[in-house]
PDB file of C-alpha atoms and ligand atoms in Angstrom:
ATOM      1  CA  MET O   1     157.904 106.757 -66.938  1.00 86.00           C
ATOM      2  CA  LYS O   2     160.807 105.886 -69.205  1.00 94.00           C
ATOM      3  CA  LYS O   3     164.312 106.895 -68.201  1.00 97.00           C
ATOM      4  CA  ARG O   4     165.949 108.902 -70.940  1.00 98.00           C
ATOM      5  CA  ILE O   5     169.714 108.563 -71.267  1.00 98.00           C
ATOM      6  CA  VAL O   6     172.398 109.491 -73.769  1.00 98.00           C
ATOM      7  CA  ILE O   7     175.233 107.083 -74.552  1.00 98.00           C
ATOM      8  CA  LYS O   8     178.345 108.490 -76.185  1.00 98.00           C
ATOM      9  CA  VAL O   9     180.892 106.209 -77.762  1.00 97.00           C
ATOM     10  CA  GLY O  10     184.284 107.593 -78.757  1.00 89.00           C
ATOM     11  CA  SER O  11     186.336 106.768 -81.796  1.00 86.00           C
ATOM     12  CA  HIS O  12     188.980 104.895 -79.791  1.00 88.00           C
ATOM     13  CA  VAL O  13     186.326 102.383 -78.779  1.00 94.00           C
ATOM     14  CA  LEU O  14     184.624 102.143 -82.132  1.00 94.00           C
ATOM     15  CA  THR O  15     187.717 101.743 -84.278  1.00 91.00           C
ATOM     16  CA  GLU O  16     190.527  99.242 -84.478  1.00 90.00           C
ATOM     17  CA  ASN O  17     193.514  99.245 -86.844  1.00 86.00           C
ATOM     18  CA  GLY O  18     192.032 102.200 -88.687  1.00 78.00           C
ATOM     19  CA  THR O  19     188.688 100.546 -89.346  1.00 85.00           C
ATOM     20  CA  ILE O  20     185.364 100.083 -87.521  1.00 92.00           C
ATOM     21  CA  ALA O  21     185.536  97.559 -84.677  1.00 95.00           C
ATOM     22  CA  ARG O  22     182.454  95.583 -85.695  1.00 95.00           C
ATOM     23  CA  LYS O  23     182.355  93.286 -82.665  1.00 97.00           C
ATOM     24  CA  ARG O  24     182.427  96.223 -80.282  1.00 97.00           C
ATOM     25  CA  MET O  25     179.735  97.967 -82.300  1.00 98.00           C
ATOM     26  CA  LEU O  26     177.578  94.845 -82.082  1.00 98.00           C
ATOM     27  CA  ALA O  27     178.102  94.632 -78.300  1.00 98.00           C
ATOM     28  CA  LEU O  28     177.035  98.265 -77.977  1.00 98.00           C
ATOM     29  CA  VAL O  29     173.945  97.739 -80.130  1.00 98.00           C
ATOM     30  CA  GLU O  30     173.035  94.691 -78.067  1.00 98.00           C
ATOM     31  CA  LEU O  31     173.383  96.711 -74.852  1.00 98.00           C
ATOM     32  CA  ILE O  32     171.140  99.455 -76.224  1.00 98.00           C
ATOM     33  CA  THR O  33     168.440  96.975 -77.219  1.00 98.00           C
ATOM     34  CA  GLN O  34     168.636  95.433 -73.729  1.00 98.00           C
ATOM     35  CA  LEU O  35     168.271  98.875 -72.168  1.00 98.00           C
ATOM     36  CA  LYS O  36     165.211  99.561 -74.309  1.00 98.00           C
ATOM     37  CA  GLU O  37     163.628  96.428 -72.852  1.00 97.00           C
ATOM     38  CA  GLU O  38     164.418  97.773 -69.371  1.00 97.00           C
ATOM     39  CA  ASP O  39     162.359 100.902 -70.048  1.00 95.00           C
ATOM     40  CA  TYR O  40     165.184 103.170 -71.041  1.00 98.00           C
ATOM     41  CA  GLU O  41     164.958 105.610 -73.926  1.00 98.00           C
ATOM     42  CA  VAL O  42     168.410 105.697 -75.469  1.00 98.00           C
ATOM     43  CA  ILE O  43     169.956 108.389 -77.634  1.00 98.00           C
ATOM     44  CA  LEU O  44     173.314 107.381 -79.081  1.00 98.00           C
ATOM     45  CA  VAL O  45     176.057 109.883 -79.891  1.00 98.00           C
ATOM     46  CA  SER O  46     178.567 108.105 -82.076  1.00 96.00           C
ATOM     47  CA  SER O  47     181.936 109.038 -83.514  1.00 91.00           C
ATOM     48  CA  GLY O  48     183.617 106.838 -86.098  1.00 92.00           C
ATOM     49  CA  ALA O  49     182.687 108.480 -89.408  1.00 93.00           C
ATOM     50  CA  VAL O  50     186.280 109.406 -90.241  1.00 91.00           C
ATOM     51  CA  ALA O  51     187.524 105.871 -89.551  1.00 90.00           C
ATOM     52  CA  ALA O  52     184.724 104.406 -91.636  1.00 93.00           C
ATOM     53  CA  GLY O  53     185.623 106.739 -94.512  1.00 95.00           C
ATOM     54  CA  TYR O  54     189.272 105.772 -94.251  1.00 93.00           C
ATOM     55  CA  THR O  55     188.415 102.159 -95.044  1.00 92.00           C
ATOM     56  CA  GLN O  56     187.303 103.359 -98.493  1.00 95.00           C
ATOM     57  CA  LEU O  57     189.862 106.063 -99.201  1.00 96.00           C
ATOM     58  CA  PRO O  58     193.073 106.257 -97.164  1.00 94.00           C
ATOM     59  CA  LEU O  59     193.634 110.019 -97.104  1.00 96.00           C
ATOM     60  CA  ASP O  60     196.162 111.545 -94.698  1.00 95.00           C
ATOM     61  CA  ARG O  61     194.161 112.046 -91.535  1.00 90.00           C
ATOM     62  CA  ALA O  62     196.603 114.590 -90.128  1.00 91.00           C
ATOM     63  CA  LEU O  63     194.920 117.241 -92.293  1.00 93.00           C
ATOM     64  CA  VAL O  64     191.602 118.634 -91.114  1.00 92.00           C
ATOM     65  CA  GLU O  65     190.265 118.976 -94.680  1.00 94.00           C
ATOM     66  CA  ASN O  66     190.932 115.288 -95.273  1.00 95.00           C
ATOM     67  CA  ARG O  67     189.126 114.387 -92.075  1.00 92.00           C
ATOM     68  CA  GLN O  68     186.156 116.468 -93.268  1.00 94.00           C
ATOM     69  CA  ALA O  69     186.181 114.570 -96.559  1.00 96.00           C
ATOM     70  CA  LEU O  70     186.543 111.216 -94.784  1.00 95.00           C
ATOM     71  CA  ALA O  71     183.623 112.075 -92.507  1.00 94.00           C
ATOM     72  CA  ALA O  72     181.484 112.735 -95.597  1.00 96.00           C
ATOM     73  CA  ILE O  73     182.460 109.357 -97.036  1.00 97.00           C
ATOM     74  CA  GLY O  74     182.210 107.503 -93.759  1.00 96.00           C
ATOM     75  CA  GLN O  75     179.024 108.848 -92.149  1.00 96.00           C
ATOM     76  CA  PRO O  76     176.637 106.894 -94.424  1.00 97.00           C
ATOM     77  CA  LEU O  77     178.805 103.780 -94.082  1.00 96.00           C
ATOM     78  CA  LEU O  78     178.766 104.098 -90.309  1.00 97.00           C
ATOM     79  CA  LEU O  79     174.989 104.366 -90.294  1.00 98.00           C
ATOM     80  CA  LYS O  80     174.665 101.398 -92.614  1.00 98.00           C
ATOM     81  CA  MET O  81     176.695  99.304 -90.162  1.00 97.00           C
ATOM     82  CA  TYR O  82     174.493 100.444 -87.283  1.00 98.00           C
ATOM     83  CA  GLN O  83     171.334  99.731 -89.277  1.00 98.00           C
ATOM     84  CA  GLU O  84     172.480  96.196 -90.050  1.00 98.00           C
ATOM     85  CA  LYS O  85     173.264  95.510 -86.410  1.00 98.00           C
ATOM     86  CA  PHE O  86     170.096  97.058 -84.984  1.00 98.00           C
ATOM     87  CA  ALA O  87     168.076  95.083 -87.559  1.00 98.00           C
ATOM     88  CA  ILE O  88     169.293  91.854 -85.934  1.00 98.00           C
ATOM     89  CA  PHE O  89     167.276  92.917 -82.882  1.00 98.00           C
ATOM     90  CA  ASP O  90     164.342  94.313 -84.895  1.00 98.00           C
ATOM     91  CA  VAL O  91     165.181  97.865 -83.848  1.00 98.00           C
ATOM     92  CA  ILE O  92     165.085 100.857 -86.169  1.00 98.00           C
ATOM     93  CA  CYS O  93     167.811 103.448 -85.853  1.00 98.00           C
ATOM     94  CA  SER O  94     168.057 106.903 -87.377  1.00 98.00           C
ATOM     95  CA  GLN O  95     170.625 109.522 -88.230  1.00 98.00           C
ATOM     96  CA  VAL O  96     170.538 113.013 -86.756  1.00 96.00           C
ATOM     97  CA  LEU O  97     173.376 115.326 -87.775  1.00 94.00           C
ATOM     98  CA  PHE O  98     173.936 118.611 -85.989  1.00 91.00           C
ATOM     99  CA  SER O  99     176.057 121.593 -86.803  1.00 85.00           C
ATOM    100  CA  SER O 100     177.995 122.823 -83.790  1.00 78.00           C
ATOM    101  CA  ASP O 101     175.887 125.992 -83.403  1.00 84.00           C
ATOM    102  CA  VAL O 102     172.530 124.216 -83.190  1.00 88.00           C
ATOM    103  CA  PHE O 103     172.494 124.648 -79.407  1.00 91.00           C
ATOM    104  CA  ASP O 104     172.979 128.415 -79.741  1.00 91.00           C
ATOM    105  CA  SER O 105     169.522 128.790 -81.211  1.00 92.00           C
ATOM    106  CA  GLU O 106     166.445 128.150 -79.087  1.00 94.00           C
ATOM    107  CA  LYS O 107     164.411 127.695 -82.245  1.00 95.00           C
ATOM    108  CA  HIS O 108     166.705 124.996 -83.638  1.00 93.00           C
ATOM    109  CA  VAL O 109     166.868 123.169 -80.317  1.00 95.00           C
ATOM    110  CA  LYS O 110     163.067 123.178 -80.137  1.00 96.00           C
ATOM    111  CA  HIS O 111     162.714 121.727 -83.638  1.00 95.00           C
ATOM    112  CA  ALA O 112     165.387 119.119 -82.974  1.00 96.00           C
ATOM    113  CA  LYS O 113     163.763 118.100 -79.678  1.00 97.00           C
ATOM    114  CA  VAL O 114     160.408 117.515 -81.368  1.00 98.00           C
ATOM    115  CA  ALA O 115     162.091 115.176 -83.841  1.00 97.00           C
ATOM    116  CA  ILE O 116     164.083 113.334 -81.156  1.00 98.00           C
ATOM    117  CA  ASP O 117     160.976 112.961 -78.958  1.00 98.00           C
ATOM    118  CA  THR O 118     159.022 111.576 -81.911  1.00 98.00           C
ATOM    119  CA  LEU O 119     161.736 109.067 -82.780  1.00 98.00           C
ATOM    120  CA  LEU O 120     161.966 107.874 -79.174  1.00 98.00           C
ATOM    121  CA  GLU O 121     158.182 107.651 -78.775  1.00 98.00           C
ATOM    122  CA  ASN O 122     158.228 105.298 -81.743  1.00 98.00           C
ATOM    123  CA  GLY O 123     160.966 103.106 -80.316  1.00 98.00           C
ATOM    124  CA  VAL O 124     163.585 104.375 -82.764  1.00 98.00           C
ATOM    125  CA  VAL O 125     167.183 104.942 -81.644  1.00 98.00           C
ATOM    126  CA  PRO O 126     168.478 108.368 -82.726  1.00 98.00           C
ATOM    127  CA  ILE O 127     172.169 108.232 -83.629  1.00 98.00           C
ATOM    128  CA  ILE O 128     173.600 111.708 -83.362  1.00 97.00           C
ATOM    129  CA  ASN O 129     176.845 113.043 -84.719  1.00 94.00           C
ATOM    130  CA  GLU O 130     178.162 116.438 -85.529  1.00 90.00           C
ATOM    131  CA  ASN O 131     178.076 117.227 -89.219  1.00 89.00           C
ATOM    132  CA  ASP O 132     181.861 117.113 -89.386  1.00 85.00           C
ATOM    133  CA  THR O 133     181.994 118.113 -93.018  1.00 85.00           C
ATOM    134  CA  VAL O 134     180.615 121.577 -92.335  1.00 84.00           C
ATOM    135  CA  SER O 135     181.456 122.228 -88.688  1.00 78.00           C
ATOM    136  CA  ILE O 136     184.853 121.050 -87.642  1.00 75.00           C
ATOM    137  CA  GLU O 137     184.854 121.856 -83.919  1.00 72.00           C
ATOM    138  CA  GLU O 138     184.488 118.326 -82.600  1.00 69.00           C
ATOM    139  CA  LEU O 139     186.640 116.975 -85.401  1.00 72.00           C
ATOM    140  CA  VAL O 140     189.497 119.163 -84.237  1.00 70.00           C
ATOM    141  CA  PHE O 141     188.834 119.017 -80.554  1.00 64.00           C
ATOM    142  CA  GLY O 142     186.477 117.139 -78.301  1.00 68.00           C
ATOM    143  CA  ASP O 143     185.510 113.960 -80.140  1.00 79.00           C
ATOM    144  CA  ASN O 144     181.826 114.524 -79.313  1.00 91.00           C
ATOM    145  CA  ASP O 145     182.283 114.772 -75.541  1.00 92.00           C
ATOM    146  CA  ARG O 146     180.832 118.265 -75.463  1.00 90.00           C
ATOM    147  CA  LEU O 147     178.222 117.552 -78.087  1.00 93.00           C
ATOM    148  CA  SER O 148     176.933 114.629 -76.027  1.00 96.00           C
ATOM    149  CA  ALA O 149     176.670 116.783 -72.884  1.00 96.00           C
ATOM    150  CA  HIS O 150     174.591 119.334 -74.788  1.00 95.00           C
ATOM    151  CA  VAL O 151     172.452 116.568 -76.241  1.00 97.00           C
ATOM    152  CA  ALA O 152     171.805 115.213 -72.731  1.00 98.00           C
ATOM    153  CA  HIS O 153     170.910 118.605 -71.327  1.00 98.00           C
ATOM    154  CA  TYR O 154     168.817 120.086 -74.122  1.00 97.00           C
ATOM    155  CA  PHE O 155     166.932 116.872 -74.881  1.00 98.00           C
ATOM    156  CA  ASP O 156     166.212 116.295 -71.241  1.00 97.00           C
ATOM    157  CA  ALA O 157     168.125 113.104 -70.437  1.00 98.00           C
ATOM    158  CA  GLU O 158     168.814 112.416 -66.783  1.00 97.00           C
ATOM    159  CA  LEU O 159     172.157 110.757 -67.474  1.00 98.00           C
ATOM    160  CA  LEU O 160     174.991 110.862 -69.987  1.00 98.00           C
ATOM    161  CA  VAL O 161     177.014 107.653 -70.260  1.00 98.00           C
ATOM    162  CA  ILE O 162     180.457 108.111 -71.805  1.00 98.00           C
ATOM    163  CA  LEU O 163     181.972 104.869 -73.048  1.00 97.00           C
ATOM    164  CA  SER O 164     185.693 105.451 -73.295  1.00 95.00           C
ATOM    165  CA  ASP O 165     189.010 103.690 -73.722  1.00 93.00           C
ATOM    166  CA  ILE O 166     189.476 104.386 -70.015  1.00 94.00           C
ATOM    167  CA  ASP O 167     187.241 102.600 -67.501  1.00 97.00           C
ATOM    168  CA  ALA O 168     186.897 105.473 -64.999  1.00 97.00           C
ATOM    169  CA  PHE O 169     188.252 108.826 -63.838  1.00 95.00           C
ATOM    170  CA  TYR O 170     191.374 108.435 -61.683  1.00 94.00           C
ATOM    171  CA  ASP O 171     193.243 110.759 -59.347  1.00 91.00           C
ATOM    172  CA  LYS O 172     195.951 110.843 -62.036  1.00 87.00           C
ATOM    173  CA  ASP O 173     196.407 109.396 -65.513  1.00 87.00           C
ATOM    174  CA  PRO O 174     196.396 105.589 -65.051  1.00 90.00           C
ATOM    175  CA  ASN O 175     198.245 105.146 -68.336  1.00 88.00           C
ATOM    176  CA  GLN O 176     201.173 107.000 -66.826  1.00 86.00           C
ATOM    177  CA  TYR O 177     200.980 106.103 -63.138  1.00 90.00           C
ATOM    178  CA  ASP O 178     200.580 102.568 -61.813  1.00 94.00           C
ATOM    179  CA  ASP O 179     199.350 103.803 -58.438  1.00 95.00           C
ATOM    180  CA  ALA O 180     196.467 105.873 -59.866  1.00 93.00           C
ATOM    181  CA  LYS O 181     193.292 105.373 -57.865  1.00 96.00           C
ATOM    182  CA  ARG O 182     189.787 105.237 -59.312  1.00 97.00           C
ATOM    183  CA  ARG O 183     187.356 107.864 -58.131  1.00 97.00           C
ATOM    184  CA  ALA O 184     183.980 106.137 -57.869  1.00 98.00           C
ATOM    185  CA  ILE O 185     181.814 109.198 -57.234  1.00 98.00           C
ATOM    186  CA  VAL O 186     182.709 112.788 -58.036  1.00 98.00           C
ATOM    187  CA  SER O 187     180.436 115.654 -57.083  1.00 97.00           C
ATOM    188  CA  LYS O 188     182.733 118.599 -57.624  1.00 95.00           C
ATOM    189  CA  LEU O 189     185.540 119.290 -60.058  1.00 94.00           C
ATOM    190  CA  GLU O 190     188.380 121.677 -59.343  1.00 89.00           C
ATOM    191  CA  LYS O 191     189.110 124.570 -61.665  1.00 87.00           C
ATOM    192  CA  LYS O 192     192.520 123.151 -62.555  1.00 82.00           C
ATOM    193  CA  GLU O 193     190.973 119.838 -63.613  1.00 85.00           C
ATOM    194  CA  LEU O 194     188.767 121.666 -66.081  1.00 88.00           C
ATOM    195  CA  GLU O 195     191.498 123.818 -67.561  1.00 82.00           C
ATOM    196  CA  ALA O 196     193.832 122.313 -70.042  1.00 66.00           C
ATOM    197  CA  GLU O 197     194.966 124.411 -72.916  1.00 57.00           C
ATOM    198  CA  HIS O 198     192.496 124.209 -75.781  1.00 50.00           C
ATOM    199  CA  THR O 199     194.648 123.933 -78.858  1.00 47.00           C
ATOM    200  CA  PRO O 200     194.299 121.368 -81.609  1.00 46.00           C
ATOM    201  CA  ASN O 201     197.920 120.384 -81.024  1.00 44.00           C
ATOM    202  CA  ASN O 202     197.573 119.665 -77.357  1.00 42.00           C
ATOM    203  CA  GLU O 203     197.434 115.867 -77.185  1.00 42.00           C
ATOM    204  CA  PHE O 204     196.097 115.922 -73.652  1.00 40.00           C
ATOM    205  CA  ALA O 205     193.134 118.122 -74.451  1.00 38.00           C
ATOM    206  CA  THR O 206     192.203 116.501 -77.729  1.00 44.00           C
ATOM    207  CA  GLY O 207     189.433 114.188 -76.693  1.00 47.00           C
ATOM    208  CA  GLY O 208     191.214 113.091 -73.563  1.00 82.00           C
ATOM    209  CA  ILE O 209     189.928 113.366 -70.081  1.00 91.00           C
ATOM    210  CA  VAL O 210     189.552 117.155 -69.920  1.00 90.00           C
ATOM    211  CA  THR O 211     186.633 117.384 -72.341  1.00 90.00           C
ATOM    212  CA  LYS O 212     184.949 114.593 -70.385  1.00 94.00           C
ATOM    213  CA  LEU O 213     185.418 116.476 -67.116  1.00 95.00           C
ATOM    214  CA  GLN O 214     184.078 119.654 -68.718  1.00 94.00           C
ATOM    215  CA  SER O 215     181.028 117.731 -69.870  1.00 96.00           C
ATOM    216  CA  ALA O 216     180.568 116.304 -66.375  1.00 98.00           C
ATOM    217  CA  ASP O 217     180.880 119.775 -64.875  1.00 97.00           C
ATOM    218  CA  PHE O 218     178.326 121.229 -67.306  1.00 97.00           C
ATOM    219  CA  LEU O 219     175.841 118.454 -66.531  1.00 98.00           C
ATOM    220  CA  MET O 220     176.294 118.616 -62.757  1.00 98.00           C
ATOM    221  CA  GLN O 221     175.694 122.367 -62.884  1.00 97.00           C
ATOM    222  CA  HIS O 222     172.436 121.644 -64.662  1.00 97.00           C
ATOM    223  CA  GLY O 223     171.311 118.990 -62.192  1.00 97.00           C
ATOM    224  CA  ARG O 224     172.138 116.020 -64.396  1.00 98.00           C
ATOM    225  CA  GLU O 225     174.515 113.105 -64.010  1.00 98.00           C
ATOM    226  CA  MET O 226     177.301 111.521 -66.020  1.00 98.00           C
ATOM    227  CA  PHE O 227     178.718 108.007 -65.836  1.00 98.00           C
ATOM    228  CA  LEU O 228     182.151 107.307 -67.317  1.00 98.00           C
ATOM    229  CA  ALA O 229     182.939 103.661 -68.004  1.00 98.00           C
ATOM    230  CA  SER O 230     184.815 101.348 -70.330  1.00 98.00           C
ATOM    231  CA  GLY O 231     183.562 100.917 -73.884  1.00 98.00           C
ATOM    232  CA  PHE O 232     185.784  97.862 -74.401  1.00 97.00           C
ATOM    233  CA  ASP O 233     184.150  95.864 -71.655  1.00 98.00           C
ATOM    234  CA  LEU O 234     180.503  96.798 -71.120  1.00 98.00           C
ATOM    235  CA  SER O 235     180.029  94.885 -67.862  1.00 98.00           C
ATOM    236  CA  ASP O 236     180.397  97.967 -65.608  1.00 98.00           C
ATOM    237  CA  VAL O 237     177.885 100.026 -67.543  1.00 98.00           C
ATOM    238  CA  ARG O 238     175.516  97.061 -67.768  1.00 98.00           C
ATOM    239  CA  ALA O 239     175.784  96.503 -63.996  1.00 98.00           C
ATOM    240  CA  TYR O 240     175.160 100.169 -63.303  1.00 98.00           C
ATOM    241  CA  LEU O 241     172.180 100.628 -65.611  1.00 98.00           C
ATOM    242  CA  ILE O 242     170.499  97.238 -65.434  1.00 98.00           C
ATOM    243  CA  GLU O 243     171.471  95.668 -62.112  1.00 97.00           C
ATOM    244  CA  GLU O 244     171.758  99.086 -60.442  1.00 97.00           C
ATOM    245  CA  GLU O 245     175.134  98.133 -59.002  1.00 98.00           C
ATOM    246  CA  HIS O 246     178.024 100.534 -59.122  1.00 98.00           C
ATOM    247  CA  VAL O 247     180.994  98.175 -59.533  1.00 98.00           C
ATOM    248  CA  GLY O 248     183.378 100.080 -61.796  1.00 98.00           C
ATOM    249  CA  GLY O 249     183.257 103.413 -63.601  1.00 98.00           C
ATOM    250  CA  THR O 250     182.879 106.936 -62.222  1.00 98.00           C
ATOM    251  CA  LEU O 251     179.596 108.594 -61.425  1.00 98.00           C
ATOM    252  CA  PHE O 252     179.562 112.384 -61.576  1.00 98.00           C
ATOM    253  CA  LYS O 253     176.582 113.669 -59.609  1.00 97.00           C
TER     254      LYS O 253
HETATM  255  P1  ADP C 301     187.898 108.247 -75.799  1.00 71.17           P
HETATM  256  O1  ADP C 301     188.551 108.340 -77.119  1.00 71.17           O
HETATM  257  O2  ADP C 301     187.611 106.863 -75.364  1.00 71.17           O
HETATM  258  O3  ADP C 301     186.694 109.125 -75.663  1.00 71.17           O
HETATM  259  P2  ADP C 301     190.316 109.503 -74.717  1.00 71.17           P
HETATM  260  O4  ADP C 301     191.366 108.521 -75.055  1.00 71.17           O
HETATM  261  O5  ADP C 301     190.194 110.703 -75.555  1.00 71.17           O
HETATM  262  O6  ADP C 301     188.899 108.774 -74.645  1.00 71.17           O
HETATM  263  O7  ADP C 301     190.469 109.963 -73.194  1.00 71.17           O
HETATM  264  C1  ADP C 301     190.749 109.068 -72.161  1.00 71.17           C
HETATM  265  C2  ADP C 301     192.240 109.113 -71.818  1.00 71.17           C
HETATM  266  O8  ADP C 301     192.492 110.161 -70.898  1.00 71.17           O
HETATM  267  C3  ADP C 301     192.710 107.879 -71.081  1.00 71.17           C
HETATM  268  O9  ADP C 301     193.128 106.850 -71.947  1.00 71.17           O
HETATM  269  C4  ADP C 301     193.858 108.381 -70.202  1.00 71.17           C
HETATM  270  O10 ADP C 301     195.131 108.082 -70.735  1.00 71.17           O
HETATM  271  C5  ADP C 301     193.700 109.883 -70.207  1.00 71.17           C
HETATM  272  N1  ADP C 301     193.653 110.433 -68.852  1.00 71.17           N
HETATM  273  C6  ADP C 301     194.385 111.480 -68.421  1.00 71.17           C
HETATM  274  N2  ADP C 301     194.158 111.734 -67.121  1.00 71.17           N
HETATM  275  C7  ADP C 301     193.248 110.816 -66.681  1.00 71.17           C
HETATM  276  C8  ADP C 301     192.615 110.572 -65.409  1.00 71.17           C
HETATM  277  N3  ADP C 301     192.849 111.325 -64.333  1.00 71.17           N
HETATM  278  N4  ADP C 301     191.712 109.566 -65.326  1.00 71.17           N
HETATM  279  C9  ADP C 301     191.442 108.815 -66.428  1.00 71.17           C
HETATM  280  N5  ADP C 301     192.019 108.995 -67.645  1.00 71.17           N
HETATM  281  C10 ADP C 301     192.926 109.988 -67.790  1.00 71.17           C
END
């Protein structure tokens, strides 16, 4: 029985100096192909369309409408980069774009699941993103953290792996406090950890740790797990998934 997992990679990991970080993308693609050999079925949720679009047309990204336009320009470029890298390993990848309300409709979820199942059965890696040109929720807030939790739950993955610019969840923000301690395993989240004000202008809640904790909470409530680890250095996630050793990263279970 194959183990189905979802890997979500955020835009901080996938971009560098306003463009796509190709080396990191290649490392991620290599990890996914390794996991496929270890009997994992991998669904990838990838940000990065806006950054890819920006390499072609440098519009002011502070405006939501420009980010929508950049996503439209960048999404095919992003997929082309993935296709080139997966081709090195003889793996086919595919693009699945969702509008934010797809999970509100049982009918749409059912159709989408049939397609995802079929892709996976054929060894193809589905690369999911929100259709940021028409539904701006994750573009404004969330950076696909919530989308990836829904993908994991509704498409029946046992684990969501979030690859972030932070290597774990700490008892306080490690970028602000030197004495922050990593929490290796978390099985319950407090209400206050899940509540940060949800406004597009709130730096903390945009992407950030709160949407990750909300995703973890959603998955734990539905009997699934989440692993948060570094997307810059894939050794912790590789150790956890392949060697079954929990060295770094946080497991929410
Ligand atoms: P990504 O773009 O990689 O998905 P974000 O940068 O949006 O991730 O969110 C991770 C950031 O959240 C970290 O860089 C860190 O500064 C911040 N953060 C705040 N509180 C915590 C905490 N308790 N543990 C870990 N990171 C935290």
